mmCIF file of C-alpha atoms and ligand atoms in Angstrom:
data_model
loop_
_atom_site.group_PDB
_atom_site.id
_atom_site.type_symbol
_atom_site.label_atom_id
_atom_site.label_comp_id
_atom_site.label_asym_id
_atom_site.label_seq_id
_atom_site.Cartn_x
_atom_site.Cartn_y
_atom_site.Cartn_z
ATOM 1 C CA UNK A 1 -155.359 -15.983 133.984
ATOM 2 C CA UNK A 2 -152.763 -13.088 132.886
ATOM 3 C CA UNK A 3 -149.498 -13.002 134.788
ATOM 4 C CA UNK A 4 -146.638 -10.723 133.520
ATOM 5 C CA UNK A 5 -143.768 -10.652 135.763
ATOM 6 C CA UNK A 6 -141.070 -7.994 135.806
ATOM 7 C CA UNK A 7 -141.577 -7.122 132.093
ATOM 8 C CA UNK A 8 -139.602 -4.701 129.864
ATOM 9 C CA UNK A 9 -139.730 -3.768 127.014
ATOM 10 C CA UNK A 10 -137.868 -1.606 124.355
ATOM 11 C CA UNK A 11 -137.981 -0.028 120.871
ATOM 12 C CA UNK A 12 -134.147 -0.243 119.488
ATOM 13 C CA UNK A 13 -133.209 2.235 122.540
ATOM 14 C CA UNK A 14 -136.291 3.161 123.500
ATOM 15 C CA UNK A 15 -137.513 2.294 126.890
ATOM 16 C CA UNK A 16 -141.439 1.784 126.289
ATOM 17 C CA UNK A 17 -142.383 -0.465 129.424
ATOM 18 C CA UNK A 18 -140.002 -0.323 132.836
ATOM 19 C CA UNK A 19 -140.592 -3.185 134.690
ATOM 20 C CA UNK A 20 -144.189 -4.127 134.743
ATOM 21 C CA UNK A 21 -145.847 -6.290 136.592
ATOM 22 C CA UNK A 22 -149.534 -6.914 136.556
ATOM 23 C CA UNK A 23 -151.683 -9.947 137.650
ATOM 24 C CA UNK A 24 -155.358 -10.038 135.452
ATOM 25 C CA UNK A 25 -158.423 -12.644 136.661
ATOM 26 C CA UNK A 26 -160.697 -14.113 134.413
ATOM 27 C CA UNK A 27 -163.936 -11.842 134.397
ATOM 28 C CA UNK A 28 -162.150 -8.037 135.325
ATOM 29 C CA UNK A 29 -162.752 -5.425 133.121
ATOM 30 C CA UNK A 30 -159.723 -3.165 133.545
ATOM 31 C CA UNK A 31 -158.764 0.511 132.120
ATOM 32 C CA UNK A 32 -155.164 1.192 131.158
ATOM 33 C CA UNK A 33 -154.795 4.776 131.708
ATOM 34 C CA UNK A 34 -151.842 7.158 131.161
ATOM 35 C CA UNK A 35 -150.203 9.941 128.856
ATOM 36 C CA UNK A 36 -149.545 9.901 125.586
ATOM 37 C CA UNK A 37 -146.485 7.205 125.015
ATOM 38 C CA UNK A 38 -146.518 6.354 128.260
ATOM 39 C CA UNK A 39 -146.696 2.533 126.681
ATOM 40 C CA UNK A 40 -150.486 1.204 126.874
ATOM 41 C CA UNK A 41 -150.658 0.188 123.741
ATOM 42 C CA UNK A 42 -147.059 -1.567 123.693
ATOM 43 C CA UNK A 43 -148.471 -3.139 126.948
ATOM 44 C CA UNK A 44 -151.532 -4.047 124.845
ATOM 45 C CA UNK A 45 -149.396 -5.301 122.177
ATOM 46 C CA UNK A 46 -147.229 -7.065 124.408
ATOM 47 C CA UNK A 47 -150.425 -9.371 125.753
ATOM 48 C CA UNK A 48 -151.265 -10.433 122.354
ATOM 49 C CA UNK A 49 -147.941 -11.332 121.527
ATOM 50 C CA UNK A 50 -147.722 -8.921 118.294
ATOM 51 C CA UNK A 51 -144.421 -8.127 120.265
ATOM 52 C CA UNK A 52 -142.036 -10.181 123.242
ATOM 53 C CA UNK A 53 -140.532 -8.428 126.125
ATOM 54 C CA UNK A 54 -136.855 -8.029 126.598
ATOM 55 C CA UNK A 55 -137.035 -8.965 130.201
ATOM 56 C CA UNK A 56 -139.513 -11.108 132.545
ATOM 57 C CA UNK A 57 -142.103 -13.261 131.756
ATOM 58 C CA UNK A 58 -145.637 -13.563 130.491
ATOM 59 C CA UNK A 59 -147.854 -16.189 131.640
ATOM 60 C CA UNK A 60 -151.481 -17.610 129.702
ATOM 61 C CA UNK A 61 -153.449 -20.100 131.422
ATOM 62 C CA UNK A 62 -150.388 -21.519 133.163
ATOM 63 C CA UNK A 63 -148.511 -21.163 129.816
ATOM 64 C CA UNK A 64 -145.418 -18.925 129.836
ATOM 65 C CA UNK A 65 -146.125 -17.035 126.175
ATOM 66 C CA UNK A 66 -142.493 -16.271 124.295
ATOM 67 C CA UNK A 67 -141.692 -16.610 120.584
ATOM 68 C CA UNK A 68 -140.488 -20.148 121.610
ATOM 69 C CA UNK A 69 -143.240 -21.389 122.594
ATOM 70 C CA UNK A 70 -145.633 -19.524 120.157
ATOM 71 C CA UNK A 71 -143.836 -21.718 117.489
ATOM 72 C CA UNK A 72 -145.852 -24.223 118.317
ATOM 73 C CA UNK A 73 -149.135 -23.801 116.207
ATOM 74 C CA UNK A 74 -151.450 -25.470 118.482
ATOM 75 C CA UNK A 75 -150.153 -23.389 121.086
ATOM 76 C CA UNK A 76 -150.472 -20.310 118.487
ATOM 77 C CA UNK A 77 -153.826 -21.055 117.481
ATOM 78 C CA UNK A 78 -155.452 -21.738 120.477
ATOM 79 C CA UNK A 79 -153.455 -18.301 122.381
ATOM 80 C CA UNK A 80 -155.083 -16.467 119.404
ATOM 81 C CA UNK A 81 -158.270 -17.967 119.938
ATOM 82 C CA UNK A 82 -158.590 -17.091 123.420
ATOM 83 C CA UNK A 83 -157.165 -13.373 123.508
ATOM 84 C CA UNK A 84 -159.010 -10.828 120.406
ATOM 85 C CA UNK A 85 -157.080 -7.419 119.820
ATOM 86 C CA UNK A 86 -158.370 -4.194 118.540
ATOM 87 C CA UNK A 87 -156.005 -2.265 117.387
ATOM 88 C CA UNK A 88 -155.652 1.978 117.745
ATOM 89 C CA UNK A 89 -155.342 2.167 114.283
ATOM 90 C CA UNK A 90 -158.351 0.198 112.460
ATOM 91 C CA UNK A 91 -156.197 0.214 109.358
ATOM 92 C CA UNK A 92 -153.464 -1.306 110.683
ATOM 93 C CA UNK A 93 -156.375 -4.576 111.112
ATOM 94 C CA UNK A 94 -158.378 -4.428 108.298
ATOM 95 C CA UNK A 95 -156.876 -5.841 104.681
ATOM 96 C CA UNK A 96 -159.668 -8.071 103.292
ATOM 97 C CA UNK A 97 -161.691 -6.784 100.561
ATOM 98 C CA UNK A 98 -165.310 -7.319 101.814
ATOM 99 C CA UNK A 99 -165.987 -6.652 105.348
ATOM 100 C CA UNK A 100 -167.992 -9.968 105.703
ATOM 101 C CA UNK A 101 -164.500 -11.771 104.537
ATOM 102 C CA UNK A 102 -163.128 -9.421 106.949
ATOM 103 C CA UNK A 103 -165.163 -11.048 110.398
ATOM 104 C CA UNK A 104 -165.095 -14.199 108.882
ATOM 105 C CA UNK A 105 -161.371 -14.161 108.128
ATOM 106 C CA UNK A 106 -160.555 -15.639 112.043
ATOM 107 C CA UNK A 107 -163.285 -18.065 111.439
ATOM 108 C CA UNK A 108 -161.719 -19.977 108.528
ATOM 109 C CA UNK A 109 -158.177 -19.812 109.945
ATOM 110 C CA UNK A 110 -159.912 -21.659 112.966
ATOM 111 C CA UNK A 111 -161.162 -23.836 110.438
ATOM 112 C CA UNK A 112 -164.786 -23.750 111.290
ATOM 113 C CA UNK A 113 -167.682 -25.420 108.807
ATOM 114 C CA UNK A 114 -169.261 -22.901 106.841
ATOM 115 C CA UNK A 115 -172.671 -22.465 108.264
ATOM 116 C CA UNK A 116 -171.278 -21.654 111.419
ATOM 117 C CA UNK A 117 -169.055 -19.532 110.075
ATOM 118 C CA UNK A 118 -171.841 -17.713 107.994
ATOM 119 C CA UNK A 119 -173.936 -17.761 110.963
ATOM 120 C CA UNK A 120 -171.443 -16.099 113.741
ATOM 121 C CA UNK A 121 -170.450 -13.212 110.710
ATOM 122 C CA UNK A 122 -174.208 -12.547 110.389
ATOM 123 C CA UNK A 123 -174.819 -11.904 114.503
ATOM 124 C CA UNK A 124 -171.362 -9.849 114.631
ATOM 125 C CA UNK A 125 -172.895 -7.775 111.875
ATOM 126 C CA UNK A 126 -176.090 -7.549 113.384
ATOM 127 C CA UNK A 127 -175.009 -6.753 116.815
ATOM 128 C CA UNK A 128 -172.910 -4.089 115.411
ATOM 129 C CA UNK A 129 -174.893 -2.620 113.595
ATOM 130 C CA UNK A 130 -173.331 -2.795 109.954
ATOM 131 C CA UNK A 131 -175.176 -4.962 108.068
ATOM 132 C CA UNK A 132 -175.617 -3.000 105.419
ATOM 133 C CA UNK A 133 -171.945 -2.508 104.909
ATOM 134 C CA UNK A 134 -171.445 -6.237 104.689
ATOM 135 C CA UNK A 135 -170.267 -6.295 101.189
ATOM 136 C CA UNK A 136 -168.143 -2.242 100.874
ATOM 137 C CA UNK A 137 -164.688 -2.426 100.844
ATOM 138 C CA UNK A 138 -163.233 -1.926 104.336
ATOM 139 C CA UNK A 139 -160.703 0.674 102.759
ATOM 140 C CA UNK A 140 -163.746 2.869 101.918
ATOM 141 C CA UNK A 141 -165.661 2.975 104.959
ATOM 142 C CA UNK A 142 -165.710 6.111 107.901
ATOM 143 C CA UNK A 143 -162.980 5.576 111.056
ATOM 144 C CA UNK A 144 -166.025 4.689 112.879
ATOM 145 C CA UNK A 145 -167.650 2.240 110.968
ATOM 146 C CA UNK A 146 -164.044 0.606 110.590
ATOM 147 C CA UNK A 147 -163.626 0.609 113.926
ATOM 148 C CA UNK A 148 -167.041 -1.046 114.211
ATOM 149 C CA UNK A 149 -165.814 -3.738 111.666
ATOM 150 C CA UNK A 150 -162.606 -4.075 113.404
ATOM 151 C CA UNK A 151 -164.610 -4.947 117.092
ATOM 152 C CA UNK A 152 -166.932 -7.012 114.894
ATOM 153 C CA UNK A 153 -164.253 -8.955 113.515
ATOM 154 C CA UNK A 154 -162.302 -9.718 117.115
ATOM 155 C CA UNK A 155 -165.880 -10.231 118.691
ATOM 156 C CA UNK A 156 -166.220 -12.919 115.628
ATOM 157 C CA UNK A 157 -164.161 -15.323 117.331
ATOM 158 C CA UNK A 158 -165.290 -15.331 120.757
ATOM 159 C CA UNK A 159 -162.243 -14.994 122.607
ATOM 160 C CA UNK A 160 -162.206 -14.788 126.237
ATOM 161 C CA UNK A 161 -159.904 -11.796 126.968
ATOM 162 C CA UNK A 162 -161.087 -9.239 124.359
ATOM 163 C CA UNK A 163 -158.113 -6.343 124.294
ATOM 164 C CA UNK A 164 -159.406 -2.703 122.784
ATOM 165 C CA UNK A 165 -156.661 -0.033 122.227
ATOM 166 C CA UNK A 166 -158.879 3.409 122.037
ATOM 167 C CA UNK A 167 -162.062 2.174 120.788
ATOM 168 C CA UNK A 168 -164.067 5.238 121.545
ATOM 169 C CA UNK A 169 -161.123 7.632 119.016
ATOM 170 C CA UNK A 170 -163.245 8.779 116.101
ATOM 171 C CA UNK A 171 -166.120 7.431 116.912
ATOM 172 C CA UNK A 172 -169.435 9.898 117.398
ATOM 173 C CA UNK A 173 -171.427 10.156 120.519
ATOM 174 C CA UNK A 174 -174.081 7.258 119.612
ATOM 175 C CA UNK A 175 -171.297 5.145 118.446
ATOM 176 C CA UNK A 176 -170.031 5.897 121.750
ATOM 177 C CA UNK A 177 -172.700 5.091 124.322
ATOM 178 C CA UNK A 178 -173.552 1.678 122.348
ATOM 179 C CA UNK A 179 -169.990 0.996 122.815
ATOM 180 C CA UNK A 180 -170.130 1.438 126.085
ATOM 181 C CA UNK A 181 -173.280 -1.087 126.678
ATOM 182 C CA UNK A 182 -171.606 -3.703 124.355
ATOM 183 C CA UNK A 183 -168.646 -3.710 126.871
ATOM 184 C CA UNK A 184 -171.017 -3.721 129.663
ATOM 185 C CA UNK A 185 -172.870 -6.548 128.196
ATOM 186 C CA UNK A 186 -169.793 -8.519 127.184
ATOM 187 C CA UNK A 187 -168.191 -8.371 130.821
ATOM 188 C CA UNK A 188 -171.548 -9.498 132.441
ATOM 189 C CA UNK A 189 -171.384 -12.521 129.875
ATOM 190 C CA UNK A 190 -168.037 -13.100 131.302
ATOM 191 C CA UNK A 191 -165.303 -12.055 129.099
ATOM 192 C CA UNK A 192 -162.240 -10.382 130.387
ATOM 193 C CA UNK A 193 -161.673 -6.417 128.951
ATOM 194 C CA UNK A 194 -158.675 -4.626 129.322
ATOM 195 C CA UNK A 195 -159.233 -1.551 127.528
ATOM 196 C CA UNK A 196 -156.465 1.898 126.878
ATOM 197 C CA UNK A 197 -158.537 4.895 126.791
ATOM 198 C CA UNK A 198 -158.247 8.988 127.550
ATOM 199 C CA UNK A 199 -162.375 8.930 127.290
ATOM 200 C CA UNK A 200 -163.786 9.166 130.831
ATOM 201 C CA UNK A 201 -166.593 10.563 129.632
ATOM 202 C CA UNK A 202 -168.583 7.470 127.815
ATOM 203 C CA UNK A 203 -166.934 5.087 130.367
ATOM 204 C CA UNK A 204 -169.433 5.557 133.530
ATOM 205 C CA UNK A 205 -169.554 1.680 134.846
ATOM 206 C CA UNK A 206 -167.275 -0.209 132.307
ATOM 207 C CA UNK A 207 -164.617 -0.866 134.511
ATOM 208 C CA UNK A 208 -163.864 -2.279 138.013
ATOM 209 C CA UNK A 209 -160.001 -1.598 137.586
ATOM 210 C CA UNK A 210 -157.888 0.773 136.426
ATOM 211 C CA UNK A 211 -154.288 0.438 135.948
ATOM 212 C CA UNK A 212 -151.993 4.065 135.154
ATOM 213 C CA UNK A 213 -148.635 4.032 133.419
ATOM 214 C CA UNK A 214 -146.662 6.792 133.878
ATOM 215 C CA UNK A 215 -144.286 9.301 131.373
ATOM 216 C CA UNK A 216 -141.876 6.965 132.973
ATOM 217 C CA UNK A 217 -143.388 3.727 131.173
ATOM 218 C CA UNK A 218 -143.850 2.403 134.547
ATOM 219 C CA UNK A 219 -146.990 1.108 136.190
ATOM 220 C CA UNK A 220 -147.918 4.071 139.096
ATOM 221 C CA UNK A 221 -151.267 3.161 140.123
ATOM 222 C CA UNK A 222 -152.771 -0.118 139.775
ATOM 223 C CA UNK A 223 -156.217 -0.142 142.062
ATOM 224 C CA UNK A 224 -160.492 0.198 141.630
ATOM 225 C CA UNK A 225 -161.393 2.057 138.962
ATOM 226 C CA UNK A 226 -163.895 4.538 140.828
ATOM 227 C CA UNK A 227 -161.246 5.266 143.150
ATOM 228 C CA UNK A 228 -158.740 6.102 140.437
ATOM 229 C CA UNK A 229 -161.486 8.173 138.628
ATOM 230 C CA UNK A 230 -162.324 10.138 141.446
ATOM 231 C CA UNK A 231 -158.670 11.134 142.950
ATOM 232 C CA UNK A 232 -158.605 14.410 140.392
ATOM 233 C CA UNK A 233 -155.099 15.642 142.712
ATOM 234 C CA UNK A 234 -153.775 11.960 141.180
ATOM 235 C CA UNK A 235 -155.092 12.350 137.614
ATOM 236 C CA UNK A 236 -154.073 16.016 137.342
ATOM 237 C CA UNK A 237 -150.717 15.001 138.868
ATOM 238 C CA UNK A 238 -149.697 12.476 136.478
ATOM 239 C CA UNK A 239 -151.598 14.471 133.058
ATOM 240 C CA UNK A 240 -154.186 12.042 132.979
ATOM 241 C CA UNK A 241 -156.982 15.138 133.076
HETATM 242 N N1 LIG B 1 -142.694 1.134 116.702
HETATM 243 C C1 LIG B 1 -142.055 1.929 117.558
HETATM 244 N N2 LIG B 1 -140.725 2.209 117.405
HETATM 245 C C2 LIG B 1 -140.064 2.990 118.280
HETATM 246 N N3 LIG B 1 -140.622 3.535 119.369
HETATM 247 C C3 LIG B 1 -141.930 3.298 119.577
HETATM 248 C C4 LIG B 1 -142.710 2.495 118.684
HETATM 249 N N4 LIG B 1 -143.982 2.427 119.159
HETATM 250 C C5 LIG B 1 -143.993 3.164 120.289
HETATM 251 N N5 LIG B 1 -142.769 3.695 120.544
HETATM 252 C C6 LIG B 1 -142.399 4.514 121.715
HETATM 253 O O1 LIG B 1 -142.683 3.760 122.890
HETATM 254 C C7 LIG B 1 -143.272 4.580 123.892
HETATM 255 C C8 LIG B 1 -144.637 4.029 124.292
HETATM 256 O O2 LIG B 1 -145.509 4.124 123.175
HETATM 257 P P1 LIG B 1 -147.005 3.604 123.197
HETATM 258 O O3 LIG B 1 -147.507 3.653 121.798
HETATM 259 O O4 LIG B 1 -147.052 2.313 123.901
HETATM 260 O O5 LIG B 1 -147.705 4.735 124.086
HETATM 261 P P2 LIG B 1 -149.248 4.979 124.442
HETATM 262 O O6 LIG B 1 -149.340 5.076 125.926
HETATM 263 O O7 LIG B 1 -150.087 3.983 123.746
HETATM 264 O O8 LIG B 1 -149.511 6.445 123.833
HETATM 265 P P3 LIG B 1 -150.860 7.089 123.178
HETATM 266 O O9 LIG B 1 -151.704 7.580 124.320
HETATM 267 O O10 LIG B 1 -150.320 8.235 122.374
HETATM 268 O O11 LIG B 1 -151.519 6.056 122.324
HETATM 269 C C9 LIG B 1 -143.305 5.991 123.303
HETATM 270 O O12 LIG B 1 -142.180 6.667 123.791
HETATM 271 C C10 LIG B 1 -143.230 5.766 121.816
HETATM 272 O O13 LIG B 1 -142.571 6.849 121.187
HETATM 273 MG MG1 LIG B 2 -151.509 4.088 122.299
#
């Protein structure tokens, strides 16, 4: 499904990903692991196209994804359609002024009839939990509940690969351990995760692969997640634990 082959990529001079490359099935559920700038979430960005490498290629369902052929709007659309992101930084994702507008934002760009629309926003809100905070202003709400608003709003448009960049940050114990289920539940329903975390904690049986980047930006360890979990010499090693 996800092919990226010998893929750089770097910030002015900055070297954030050394030659990556990484082959993703439909149906994993995969942890992207490694220190602090090691480049997860520029790999993260990188698969939703918020960015383009400076050398190799990415490849979509067969579709080598570049800013040429993203030009294309059908193309553009339907990549967007397929792949959800949420971002690190909730703020950085929410800007509507209601968070119903917020989920149902994708929804009209997809140009779906209203009831539907109306319909999906009410089950996002439902299944996470926020409801009541349907018509608050994202700006004002806790980091958790706009993370929860941000997940909502990706989980809005059904996409197929859903992408999470530190979902558990800021968000309490609870918050955590129904996260945890939802991804459960979503990967058993068949969607692809791929998921950057330092929270090993709330994590027990999310995963079946876990991929490690290294300080230098390179891919070290790419196998099963349990294995990976369990090699504390590795994780120490590498200031993962
Ligand atoms: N917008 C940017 N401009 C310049 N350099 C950047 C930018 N974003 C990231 N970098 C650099 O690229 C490298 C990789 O950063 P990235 O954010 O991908 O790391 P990360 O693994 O997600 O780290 P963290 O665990 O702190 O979230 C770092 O050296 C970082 O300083
Ligand atoms: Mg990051």
């Amino acid at each position: 499904m996800i092919r990226l082959e010998n893929i750089s990529f770097t910030y002015k001079n900055k070297i954030a990903l050394d030659n990556v490359n990484v082959h993703i099935k439909e149906g994993e559920s995969i942890a992207i692991i490694g220190p602090n700038g090691s480049g997860k979430s520029t790999f993260l960005k990188l698969l939703n196209a918020i960015i383009f490498s400076s050398h190799g290629k990415y490849i979509f369902d067969k579709i080598e994804i570049n800013e040429e052929t993203l030009k294309d709007t059908k193309c553009l659309k339907l990549f967007h359609k397929k792949v959800g992101f949420v971002f690190q930084n909730s703020d950085a994702q929410l800007f509507c002024s209601t968070v119903f507008e917020e989920i149902a934002f994708g929804l009209l760009q997809m140009g779906l009839p209203e009831e539907e629309i109306n319909k999906r926003v009410s089950d996002c809100l439902n299944l996470l939990n926020i409801d009541k905070l349907k018509e608050e202003h994202p700006y004002n709400l806790s980091g958790g509940e706009k993370k929860r608003v941000a997940i909502a709003s990706v989980l809005a448009m059904n996409p197929e690969v859903i992408t999470l960049d530190e979902p558990m940050n800021g968000i309490d114990p609870k918050g955590k351990r129904f996260l945890r289920e939802l991804l459960i539940g979503l990967n058993k329903s068949g969607k692809t995760i791929i998921c950057a975390t330092h929270d090993f904690e709330y994590i027990e049986g999310v995963f079946n692969r876990a991929i490690v980047f290294s300080d230098e930006h390179k891919i070290i360890r790419d196998d099963e997640y349990e294995k990976i979990i369990k090699d504390e010499e590795f994780l120490r090693k590498y200031n993962i634990i």
